[in-house]
């Protein structure tokens, strides 16, 4: 009897549990249906709101245009020529009225104030979709040993995109988002609730999800995958959108279940057996462009440099602030690379030469553009982007300088084409010295100026960038690669050097010109260091001069509004027998060779 009662009780409990489970399933289905209805209602409401805002903007624009038309009419009526016409018309049969009218028309009359567009109530200001537009520094003060310092924050650039043809939906923490945002058109900020409404506005080519530690997606990707993540990946699968999981931090086991749902998995952790995708420097934000207020004359520890409360845009400001950064052992390699790429010496002393070498090394370790090339190749998407291929224009007026000039070009990396304009023997010699470079030779006409030789050569150039090299000068092996780097972070069409070393043979003097002109936009650079976008240089052309063609070119740039950027002082030496102007305009470094100072 006891066993029968126990069995009956268990059966009753089982029936009750099944009933509760059925009720829970019904509740879950009802909740899911309600969530879908809510999502659809939100979508319809957003669409109605967008339509309403559009109609309000159109109505406001029509009213504004009507006000503009009325203002133009009123302005015409009070214009002097209009009042003179009215006076002549009304007084043509009455001399007294004519004289009075002409006198009145000669007096100045205040013109009506032009109307201004008004902010439309209830409509939001259009969002600036340019990369970095909403990603700006917010903290402009730093505290050291109780003293407060006010900084002019580094302005995060708003573009351009490296691959404007490619759109990526990205879920990432602020650091990774900052590295990725310039590599493609990027959609961020969507949540598990609204992705189905946000992403169709610009359907992405790929989805990239980092191992985030904050935000609405953090719970979706840790432990058991969330329903929102599953729905997002299903949405991508229906549309053939490639999906990528990028493990950058944290224990990989915490993300393993979610990562298995993605088509492709990458990691920055050397101990994880997935394909590598390391952090790289992002030239748009990790570059030696200085702060407006300059650097503080102090060496800071990493803790002083980067307090915990800083957002990543504020971190980019701090990177550029100290005279040097004393980083302890164990500092992540990506952090050291970012500091070095911002031109800040790493160590206990401020050393410009070491800082420049470290910057060069940071970029050589790989930029985010190169990392994304690897990712896109691995997942089967085109990685096409602009190149920094270079054609070199080499005018050789003096045959005795030919061997020296060709040796300077042979040192350089990244040269695709050499246009040498000089004596007949220059062609064969150039092909011997530069066997892997396309060589085009032109023999100059008698009495041809250097500017005319350059003009003849510019139409033969085929690479995206064109360099002009002076056969008299000395160029280090990193000269062109250092200059090309400036095109990754500046918006200039012409790059060169306004700060440089010079050597005068007769007095054996080494000079440094304009050391303060590094990494800045300036009205002019010296012609022997010119590196320009080919199309811009073709439109400008060269003056028919041997001395001073670069000054004329720089004047034309100022007239046409073409940006000119001065890079670093290293890698180049201007060599002359004597130059009185340079002696008066530059700082004396020492009596001796310039190469140990310039060629690092």
PDB file of C-alpha atoms in Angstrom, residues 49-65 117-127:
ATOM      1  CA  UNK A  49       8.838  58.564 -37.396  1.00  0.00           C
ATOM      2  CA  UNK A  50      11.327  58.702 -40.270  1.00  0.00           C
ATOM      3  CA  UNK A  51       8.546  59.536 -42.749  1.00  0.00           C
ATOM      4  CA  UNK A  52       7.163  62.198 -40.422  1.00  0.00           C
ATOM      5  CA  UNK A  53      10.620  63.724 -39.905  1.00  0.00           C
ATOM      6  CA  UNK A  54      11.214  63.727 -43.659  1.00  0.00           C
ATOM      7  CA  UNK A  55       7.914  65.509 -44.339  1.00  0.00           C
ATOM      8  CA  UNK A  56       8.678  68.050 -41.610  1.00  0.00           C
ATOM      9  CA  UNK A  57      12.130  68.695 -43.069  1.00  0.00           C
ATOM     10  CA  UNK A  58      10.703  69.119 -46.571  1.00  0.00           C
ATOM     11  CA  UNK A  59       8.054  71.558 -45.310  1.00  0.00           C
ATOM     12  CA  UNK A  60      10.650  73.512 -43.348  1.00  0.00           C
ATOM     13  CA  UNK A  61      12.916  73.612 -46.419  1.00  0.00           C
ATOM     14  CA  UNK A  62      10.059  74.973 -48.574  1.00  0.00           C
ATOM     15  CA  UNK A  63       9.360  77.672 -45.982  1.00  0.00           C
ATOM     16  CA  UNK A  64      13.050  78.518 -45.812  1.00  0.00           C
ATOM     17  CA  UNK A  65      13.301  78.787 -49.613  1.00  0.00           C
ATOM     18  CA  UNK A 117      17.675  77.595 -41.290  1.00  0.00           C
ATOM     19  CA  UNK A 118      15.943  76.706 -38.046  1.00  0.00           C
ATOM     20  CA  UNK A 119      16.264  73.467 -36.134  1.00  0.00           C
ATOM     21  CA  UNK A 120      13.102  71.481 -36.663  1.00  0.00           C
ATOM     22  CA  UNK A 121      11.419  70.541 -33.391  1.00  0.00           C
ATOM     23  CA  UNK A 122      11.069  66.818 -32.870  1.00  0.00           C
ATOM     24  CA  UNK A 123      13.668  65.794 -35.441  1.00  0.00           C
ATOM     25  CA  UNK A 124      17.140  64.650 -34.548  1.00  0.00           C
ATOM     26  CA  UNK A 125      20.251  66.136 -36.113  1.00  0.00           C
ATOM     27  CA  UNK A 126      21.486  63.826 -38.910  1.00  0.00           C
ATOM     28  CA  UNK A 127      24.123  61.464 -37.585  1.00  0.00           C
TER      29      UNK A 127
END
